[in-house]
PDB file of C-alpha atoms and ligand atoms in Angstrom:
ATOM      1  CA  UNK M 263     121.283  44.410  22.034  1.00  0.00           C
ATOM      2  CA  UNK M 264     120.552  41.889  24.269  1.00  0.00           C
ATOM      3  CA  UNK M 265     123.443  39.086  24.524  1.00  0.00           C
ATOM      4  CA  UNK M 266     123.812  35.942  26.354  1.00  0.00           C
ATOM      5  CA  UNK M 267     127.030  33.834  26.434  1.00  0.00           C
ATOM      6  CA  UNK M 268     127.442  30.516  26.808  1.00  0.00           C
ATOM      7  CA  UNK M 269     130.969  29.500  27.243  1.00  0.00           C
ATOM      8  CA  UNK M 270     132.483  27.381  29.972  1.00  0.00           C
ATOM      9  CA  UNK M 271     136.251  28.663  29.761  1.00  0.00           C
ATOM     10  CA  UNK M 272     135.682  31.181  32.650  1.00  0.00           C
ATOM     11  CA  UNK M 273     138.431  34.053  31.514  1.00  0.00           C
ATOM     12  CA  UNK M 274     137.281  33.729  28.060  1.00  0.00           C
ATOM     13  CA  UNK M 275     133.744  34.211  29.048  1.00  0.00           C
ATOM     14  CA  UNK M 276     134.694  37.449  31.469  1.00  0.00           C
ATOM     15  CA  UNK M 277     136.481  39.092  28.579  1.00  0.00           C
ATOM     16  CA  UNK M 278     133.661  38.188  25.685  1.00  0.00           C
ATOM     17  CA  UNK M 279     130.871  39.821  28.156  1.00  0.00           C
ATOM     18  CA  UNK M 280     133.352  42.708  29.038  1.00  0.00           C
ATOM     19  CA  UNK M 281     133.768  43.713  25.231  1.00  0.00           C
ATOM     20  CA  UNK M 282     130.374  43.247  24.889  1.00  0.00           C
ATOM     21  CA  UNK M 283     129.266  45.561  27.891  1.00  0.00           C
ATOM     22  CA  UNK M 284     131.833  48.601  26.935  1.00  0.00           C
ATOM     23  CA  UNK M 285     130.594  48.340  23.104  1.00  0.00           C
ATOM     24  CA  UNK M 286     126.961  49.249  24.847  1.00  0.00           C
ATOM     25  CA  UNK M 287     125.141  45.630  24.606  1.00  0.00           C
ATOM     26  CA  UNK M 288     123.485  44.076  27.756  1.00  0.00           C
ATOM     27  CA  UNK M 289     125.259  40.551  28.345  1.00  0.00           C
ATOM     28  CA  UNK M 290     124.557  37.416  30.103  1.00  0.00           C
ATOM     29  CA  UNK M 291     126.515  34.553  30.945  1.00  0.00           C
ATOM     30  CA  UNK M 292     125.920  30.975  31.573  1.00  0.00           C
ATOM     31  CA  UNK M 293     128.642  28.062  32.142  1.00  0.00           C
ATOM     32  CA  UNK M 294     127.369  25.369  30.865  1.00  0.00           C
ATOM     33  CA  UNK M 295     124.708  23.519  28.229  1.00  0.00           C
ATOM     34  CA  UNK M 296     121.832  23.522  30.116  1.00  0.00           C
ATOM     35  CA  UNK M 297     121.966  27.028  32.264  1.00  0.00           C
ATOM     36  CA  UNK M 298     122.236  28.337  28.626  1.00  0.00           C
ATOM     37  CA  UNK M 299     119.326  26.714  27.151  1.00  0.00           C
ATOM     38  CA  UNK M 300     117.405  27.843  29.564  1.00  0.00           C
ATOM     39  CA  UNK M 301     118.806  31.169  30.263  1.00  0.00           C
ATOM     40  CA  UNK M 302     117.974  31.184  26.229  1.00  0.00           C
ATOM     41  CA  UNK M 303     114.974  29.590  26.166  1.00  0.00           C
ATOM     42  CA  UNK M 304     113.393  32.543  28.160  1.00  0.00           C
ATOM     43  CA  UNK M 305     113.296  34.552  24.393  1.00  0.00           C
ATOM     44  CA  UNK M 306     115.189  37.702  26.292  1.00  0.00           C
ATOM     45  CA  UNK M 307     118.211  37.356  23.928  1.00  0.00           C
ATOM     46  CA  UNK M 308     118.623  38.884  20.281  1.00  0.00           C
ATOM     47  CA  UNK M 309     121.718  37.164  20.055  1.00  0.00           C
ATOM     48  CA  UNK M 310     123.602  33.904  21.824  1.00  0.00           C
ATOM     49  CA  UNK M 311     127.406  33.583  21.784  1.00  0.00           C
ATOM     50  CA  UNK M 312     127.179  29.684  21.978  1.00  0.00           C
ATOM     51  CA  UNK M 313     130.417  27.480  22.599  1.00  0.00           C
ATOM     52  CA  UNK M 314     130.633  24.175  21.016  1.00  0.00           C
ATOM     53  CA  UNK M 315     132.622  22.334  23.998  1.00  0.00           C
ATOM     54  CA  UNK M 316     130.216  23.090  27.330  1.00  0.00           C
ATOM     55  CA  UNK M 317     129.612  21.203  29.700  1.00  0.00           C
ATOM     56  CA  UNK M 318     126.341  18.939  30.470  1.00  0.00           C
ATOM     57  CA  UNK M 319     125.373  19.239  26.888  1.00  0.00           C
ATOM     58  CA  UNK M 320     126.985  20.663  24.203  1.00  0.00           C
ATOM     59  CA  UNK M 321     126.476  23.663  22.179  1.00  0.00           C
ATOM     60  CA  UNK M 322     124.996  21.914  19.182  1.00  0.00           C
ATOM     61  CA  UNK M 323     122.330  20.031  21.604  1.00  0.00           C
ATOM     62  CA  UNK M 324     121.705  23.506  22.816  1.00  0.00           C
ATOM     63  CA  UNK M 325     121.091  24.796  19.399  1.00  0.00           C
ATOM     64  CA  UNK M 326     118.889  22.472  17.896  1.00  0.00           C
ATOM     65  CA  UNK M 327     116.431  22.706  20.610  1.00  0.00           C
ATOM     66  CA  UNK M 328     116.543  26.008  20.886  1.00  0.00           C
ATOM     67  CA  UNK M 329     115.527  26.017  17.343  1.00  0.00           C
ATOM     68  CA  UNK M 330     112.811  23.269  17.595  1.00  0.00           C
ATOM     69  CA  UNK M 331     111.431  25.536  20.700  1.00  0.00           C
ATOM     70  CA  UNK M 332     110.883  28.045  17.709  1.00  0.00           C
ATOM     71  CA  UNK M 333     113.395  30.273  19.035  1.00  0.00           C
ATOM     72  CA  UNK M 334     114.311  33.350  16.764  1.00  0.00           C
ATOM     73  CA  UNK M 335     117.368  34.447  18.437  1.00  0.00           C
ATOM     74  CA  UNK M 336     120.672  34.820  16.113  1.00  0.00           C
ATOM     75  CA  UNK M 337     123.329  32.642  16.873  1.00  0.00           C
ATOM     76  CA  UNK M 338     126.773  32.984  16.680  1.00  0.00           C
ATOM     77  CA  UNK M 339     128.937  29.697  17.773  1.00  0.00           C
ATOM     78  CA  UNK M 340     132.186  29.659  18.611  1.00  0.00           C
ATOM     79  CA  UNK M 341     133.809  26.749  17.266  1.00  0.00           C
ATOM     80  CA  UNK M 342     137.516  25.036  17.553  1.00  0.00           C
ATOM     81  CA  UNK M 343     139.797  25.269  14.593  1.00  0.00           C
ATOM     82  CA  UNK M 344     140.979  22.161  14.968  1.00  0.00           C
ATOM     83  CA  UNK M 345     137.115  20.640  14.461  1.00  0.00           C
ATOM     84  CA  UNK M 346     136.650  21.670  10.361  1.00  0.00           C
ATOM     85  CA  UNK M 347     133.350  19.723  10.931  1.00  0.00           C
ATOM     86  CA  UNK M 348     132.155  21.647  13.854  1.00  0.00           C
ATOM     87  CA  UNK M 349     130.987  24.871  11.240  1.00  0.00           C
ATOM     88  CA  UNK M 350     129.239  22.905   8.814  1.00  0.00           C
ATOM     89  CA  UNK M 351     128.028  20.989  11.951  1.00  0.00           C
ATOM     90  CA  UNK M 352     126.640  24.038  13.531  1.00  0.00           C
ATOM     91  CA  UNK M 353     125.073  25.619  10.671  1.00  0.00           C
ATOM     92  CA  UNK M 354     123.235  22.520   9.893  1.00  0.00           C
ATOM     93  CA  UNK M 355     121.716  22.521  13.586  1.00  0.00           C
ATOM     94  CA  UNK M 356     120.684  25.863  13.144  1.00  0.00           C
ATOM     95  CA  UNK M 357     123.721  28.447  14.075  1.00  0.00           C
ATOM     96  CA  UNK M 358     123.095  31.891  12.086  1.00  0.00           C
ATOM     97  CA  UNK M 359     127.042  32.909  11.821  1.00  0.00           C
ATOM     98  CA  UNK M 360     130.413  30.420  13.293  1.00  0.00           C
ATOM     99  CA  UNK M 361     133.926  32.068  14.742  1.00  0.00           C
ATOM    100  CA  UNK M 362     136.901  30.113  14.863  1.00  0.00           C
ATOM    101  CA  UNK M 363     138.473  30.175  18.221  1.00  0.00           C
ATOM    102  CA  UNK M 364     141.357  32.011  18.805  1.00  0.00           C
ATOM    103  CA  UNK M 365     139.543  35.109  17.700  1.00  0.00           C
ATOM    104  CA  UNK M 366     140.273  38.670  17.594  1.00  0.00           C
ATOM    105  CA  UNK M 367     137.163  40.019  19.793  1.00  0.00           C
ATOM    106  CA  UNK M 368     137.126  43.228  17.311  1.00  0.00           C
ATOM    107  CA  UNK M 369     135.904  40.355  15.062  1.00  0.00           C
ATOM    108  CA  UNK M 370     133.384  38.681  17.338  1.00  0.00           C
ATOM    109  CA  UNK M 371     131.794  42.362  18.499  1.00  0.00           C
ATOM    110  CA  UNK M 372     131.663  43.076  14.316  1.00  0.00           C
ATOM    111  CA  UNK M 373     129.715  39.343  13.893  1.00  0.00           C
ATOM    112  CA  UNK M 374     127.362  39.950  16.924  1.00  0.00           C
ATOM    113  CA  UNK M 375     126.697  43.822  15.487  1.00  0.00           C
ATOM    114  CA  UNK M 376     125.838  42.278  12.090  1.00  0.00           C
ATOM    115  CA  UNK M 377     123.759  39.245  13.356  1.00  0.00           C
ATOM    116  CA  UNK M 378     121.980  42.431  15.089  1.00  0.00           C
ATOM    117  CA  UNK M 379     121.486  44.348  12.394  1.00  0.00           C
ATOM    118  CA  UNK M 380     118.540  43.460   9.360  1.00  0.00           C
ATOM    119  CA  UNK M 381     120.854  42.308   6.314  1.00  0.00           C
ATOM    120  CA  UNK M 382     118.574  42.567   4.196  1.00  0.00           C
ATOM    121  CA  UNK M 383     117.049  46.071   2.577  1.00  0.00           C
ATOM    122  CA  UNK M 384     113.210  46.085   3.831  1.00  0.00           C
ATOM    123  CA  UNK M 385     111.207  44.698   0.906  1.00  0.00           C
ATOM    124  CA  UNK M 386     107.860  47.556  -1.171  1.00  0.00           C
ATOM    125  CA  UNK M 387     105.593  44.920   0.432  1.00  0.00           C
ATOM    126  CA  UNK M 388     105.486  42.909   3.691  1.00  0.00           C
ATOM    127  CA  UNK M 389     104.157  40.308   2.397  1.00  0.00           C
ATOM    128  CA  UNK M 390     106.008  38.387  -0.466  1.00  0.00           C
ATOM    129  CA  UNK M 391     104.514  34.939  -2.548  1.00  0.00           C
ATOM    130  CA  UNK M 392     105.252  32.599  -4.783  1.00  0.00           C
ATOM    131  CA  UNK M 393     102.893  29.554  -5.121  1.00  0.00           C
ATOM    132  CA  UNK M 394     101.922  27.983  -2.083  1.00  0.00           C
ATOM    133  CA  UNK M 395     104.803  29.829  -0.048  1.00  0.00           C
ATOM    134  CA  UNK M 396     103.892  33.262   1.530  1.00  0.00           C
ATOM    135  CA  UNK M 397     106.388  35.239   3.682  1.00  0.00           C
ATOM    136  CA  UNK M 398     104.867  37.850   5.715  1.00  0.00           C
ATOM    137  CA  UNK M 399     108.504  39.737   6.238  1.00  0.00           C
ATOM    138  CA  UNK M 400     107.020  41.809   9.029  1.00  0.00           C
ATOM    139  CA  UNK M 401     105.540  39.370  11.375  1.00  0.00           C
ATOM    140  CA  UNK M 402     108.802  36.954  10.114  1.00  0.00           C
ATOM    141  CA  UNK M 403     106.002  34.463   9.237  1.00  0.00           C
ATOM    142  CA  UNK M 404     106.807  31.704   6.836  1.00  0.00           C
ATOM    143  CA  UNK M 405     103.789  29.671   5.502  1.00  0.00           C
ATOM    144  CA  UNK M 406     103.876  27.216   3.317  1.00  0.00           C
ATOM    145  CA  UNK M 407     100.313  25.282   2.089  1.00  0.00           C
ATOM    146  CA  UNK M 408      98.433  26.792   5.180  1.00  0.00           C
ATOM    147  CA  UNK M 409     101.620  25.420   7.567  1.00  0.00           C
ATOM    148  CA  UNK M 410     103.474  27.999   9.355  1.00  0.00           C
ATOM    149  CA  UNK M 411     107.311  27.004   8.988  1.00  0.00           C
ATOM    150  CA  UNK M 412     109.513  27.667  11.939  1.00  0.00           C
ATOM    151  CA  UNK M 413     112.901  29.231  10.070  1.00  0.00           C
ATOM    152  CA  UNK M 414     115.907  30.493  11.464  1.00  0.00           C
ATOM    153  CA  UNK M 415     116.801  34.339  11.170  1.00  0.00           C
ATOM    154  CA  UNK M 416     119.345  33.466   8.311  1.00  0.00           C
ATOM    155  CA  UNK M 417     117.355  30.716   6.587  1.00  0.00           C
ATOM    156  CA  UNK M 418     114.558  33.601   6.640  1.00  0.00           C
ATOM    157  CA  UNK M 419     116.926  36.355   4.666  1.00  0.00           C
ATOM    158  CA  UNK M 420     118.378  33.588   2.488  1.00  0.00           C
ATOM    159  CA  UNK M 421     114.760  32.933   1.401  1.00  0.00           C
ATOM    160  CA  UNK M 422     113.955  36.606   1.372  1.00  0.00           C
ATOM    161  CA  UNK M 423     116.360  37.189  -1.486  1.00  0.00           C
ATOM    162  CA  UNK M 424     115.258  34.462  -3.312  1.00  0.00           C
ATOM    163  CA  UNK M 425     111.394  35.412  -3.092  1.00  0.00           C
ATOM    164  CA  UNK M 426     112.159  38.772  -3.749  1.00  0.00           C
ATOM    165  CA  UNK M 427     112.351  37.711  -7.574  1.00  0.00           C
ATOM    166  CA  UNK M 428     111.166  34.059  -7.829  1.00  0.00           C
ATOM    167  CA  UNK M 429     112.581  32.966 -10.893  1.00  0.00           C
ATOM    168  CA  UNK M 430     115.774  35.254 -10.942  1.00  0.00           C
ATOM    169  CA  UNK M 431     118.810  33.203 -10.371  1.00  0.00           C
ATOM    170  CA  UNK M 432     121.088  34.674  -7.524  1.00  0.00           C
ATOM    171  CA  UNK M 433     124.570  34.148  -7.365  1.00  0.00           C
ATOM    172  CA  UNK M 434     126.534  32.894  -4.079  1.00  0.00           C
ATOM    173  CA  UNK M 435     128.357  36.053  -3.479  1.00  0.00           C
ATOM    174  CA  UNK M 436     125.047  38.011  -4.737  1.00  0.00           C
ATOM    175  CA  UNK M 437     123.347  36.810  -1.764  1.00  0.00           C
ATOM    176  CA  UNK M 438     126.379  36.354   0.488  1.00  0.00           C
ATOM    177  CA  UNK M 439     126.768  40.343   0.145  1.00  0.00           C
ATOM    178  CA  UNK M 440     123.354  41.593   0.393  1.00  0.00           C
ATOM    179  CA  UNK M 441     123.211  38.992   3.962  1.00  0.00           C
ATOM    180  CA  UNK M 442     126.729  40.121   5.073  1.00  0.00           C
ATOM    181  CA  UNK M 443     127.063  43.532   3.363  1.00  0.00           C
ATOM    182  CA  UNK M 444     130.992  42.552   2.798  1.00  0.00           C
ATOM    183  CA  UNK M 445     131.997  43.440   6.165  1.00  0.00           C
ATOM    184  CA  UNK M 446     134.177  40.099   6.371  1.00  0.00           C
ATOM    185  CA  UNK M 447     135.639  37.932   4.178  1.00  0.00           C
ATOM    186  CA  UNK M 448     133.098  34.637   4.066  1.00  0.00           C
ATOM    187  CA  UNK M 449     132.907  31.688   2.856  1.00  0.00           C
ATOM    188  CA  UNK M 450     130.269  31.322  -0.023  1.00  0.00           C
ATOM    189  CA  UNK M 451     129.775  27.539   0.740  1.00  0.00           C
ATOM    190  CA  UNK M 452     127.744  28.816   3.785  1.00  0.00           C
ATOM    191  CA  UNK M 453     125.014  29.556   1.716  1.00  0.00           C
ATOM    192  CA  UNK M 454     124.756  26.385   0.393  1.00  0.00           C
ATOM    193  CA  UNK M 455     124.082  24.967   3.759  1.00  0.00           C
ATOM    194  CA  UNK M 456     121.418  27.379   4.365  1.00  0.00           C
ATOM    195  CA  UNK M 457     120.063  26.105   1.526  1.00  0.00           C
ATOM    196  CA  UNK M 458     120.371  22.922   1.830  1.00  0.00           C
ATOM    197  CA  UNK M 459     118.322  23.474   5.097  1.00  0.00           C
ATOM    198  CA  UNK M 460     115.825  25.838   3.372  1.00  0.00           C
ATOM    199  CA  UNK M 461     115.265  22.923   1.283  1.00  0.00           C
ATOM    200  CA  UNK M 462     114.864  20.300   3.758  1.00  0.00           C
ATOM    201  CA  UNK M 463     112.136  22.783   5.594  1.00  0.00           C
ATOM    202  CA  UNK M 464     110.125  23.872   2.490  1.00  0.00           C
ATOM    203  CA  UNK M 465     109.884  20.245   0.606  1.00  0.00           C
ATOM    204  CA  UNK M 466     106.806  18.781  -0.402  1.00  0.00           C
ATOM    205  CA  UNK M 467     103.244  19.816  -1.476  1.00  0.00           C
ATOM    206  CA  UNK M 468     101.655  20.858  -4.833  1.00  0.00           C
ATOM    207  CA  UNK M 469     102.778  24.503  -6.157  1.00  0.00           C
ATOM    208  CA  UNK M 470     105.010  24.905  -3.389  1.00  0.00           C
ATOM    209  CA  UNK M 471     108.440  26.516  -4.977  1.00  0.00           C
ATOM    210  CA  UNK M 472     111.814  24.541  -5.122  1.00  0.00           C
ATOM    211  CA  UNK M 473     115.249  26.129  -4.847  1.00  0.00           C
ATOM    212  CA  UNK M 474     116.880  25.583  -7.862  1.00  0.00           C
ATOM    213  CA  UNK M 475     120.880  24.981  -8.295  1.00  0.00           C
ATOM    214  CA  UNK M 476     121.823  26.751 -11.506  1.00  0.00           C
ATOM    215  CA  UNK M 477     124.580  25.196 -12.158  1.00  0.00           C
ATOM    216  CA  UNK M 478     127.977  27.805 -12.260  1.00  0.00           C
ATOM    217  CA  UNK M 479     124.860  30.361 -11.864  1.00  0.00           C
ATOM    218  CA  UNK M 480     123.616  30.337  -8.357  1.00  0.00           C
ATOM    219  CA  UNK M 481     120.075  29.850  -6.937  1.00  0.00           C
ATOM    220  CA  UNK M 482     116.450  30.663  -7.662  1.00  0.00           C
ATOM    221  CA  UNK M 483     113.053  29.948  -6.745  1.00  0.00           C
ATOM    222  CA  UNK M 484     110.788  28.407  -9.381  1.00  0.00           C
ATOM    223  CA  UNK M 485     107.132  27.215  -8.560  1.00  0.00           C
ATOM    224  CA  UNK M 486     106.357  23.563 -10.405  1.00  0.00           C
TER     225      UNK M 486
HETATM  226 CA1  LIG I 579     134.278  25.254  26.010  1.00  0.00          CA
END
């Protein structure tokens, strides 16, 4: 795979793209906010180690306009363990997967191998609907009422499961597994903020499907 890393602290950067160079992945590096956006930006990368602390902007600057620009690389940001806000913080801009720093990096090559890999078993059809929402899983085309929705690659197989049975209610750890094939132990909560961001991105319009909270339950798509 194709890696870039963005991360400031110089030694911790050299040993990152050394680990990711002997476990067979191309890696970049950049030292700061805005070589990394635009190292990014250039739509090489499957996959962008982003730190949160960088200098000239910071990593969740970088993020969100990466994901504005429509970019569909998976990111995976590194984030302080001090900072509890910084993970909920990142996810919301648009991070795919968070590490806590100090990390093991037998843990961040495992992340970066399972951002790489599709989480999700490939669907009968390419093409899945409900209402006014059509996902064409192939292309990774999201349209909603005729508007094409730009969604990250984890809000996309959050949404996958969901419109693989619209109506079905899916549990947290139900979709937590079938994302993250229980490789690591995660935290279920981080579904709910790709939800909460699904939701934000799919609102509005006639016959266009809500996600429901079932309460105790889960989650499920129902058209109104
Ligand atoms: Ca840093």
């Amino acid at each position: 795979m194709n890696t870039l890393v963005i991360e400031d602290e110089e030694a911790l950067a050299g040993h990152v793209v050394r680990a990711l160079t002997r476990a067979g992945h191309d890696a970049a590096h950049a030292a700061d906010g805005p070589a990394g956006l635009k190292q990014a930006l250039s739509g090489r990368f499957d996959i962008v180690v982003l730190d949160v602390n960088l200098p000239g902007m910071d990593g969740f600057e970088v993020m969100q306009r990466l994901r504005k620009s429509g970019s569909g690389s998976r990111v995976l940001m590194l984030t302080a363990r001090a900072e509890i806000g910084d993970r909920v913080q990142g996810l919301k801009a648009g991070a795919d997967d968070y590490l806590t720093k100090p990390f093991a990096m037998e843990e961040l090559l495992a992340r970066v191998e399972a951002l790489g890999r599709r989480g999700v078993p490939v669907e009968k059809s390419d093409v899945l609907q409900a209402g006014e929402l059509t996902m064409d899983v192939r292309a990774r085309r999201v349209v909603v009422s005729g508007e094409t929705v730009a969604l990250s690659p984890r809000e996309m197989e959050v949404l996958k499961i969901l419109l693989s049975e619209p109506g079905r209610t899916f549990s947290r750890d139900e979709i937590c597994e079938r994302i993250w094939q229980r490789e690591h132990e995660y935290d279920t909560r981080t579904v709910e903020i790709f939800i909460m961001r699904l939701r934000k991105k799919l609102e509005g319009g006639a016959g266009v499907p809500v996600i429901e909270t079932v309460r105790g339950a889960g989650y499920r798509l129902r058209v109104v």
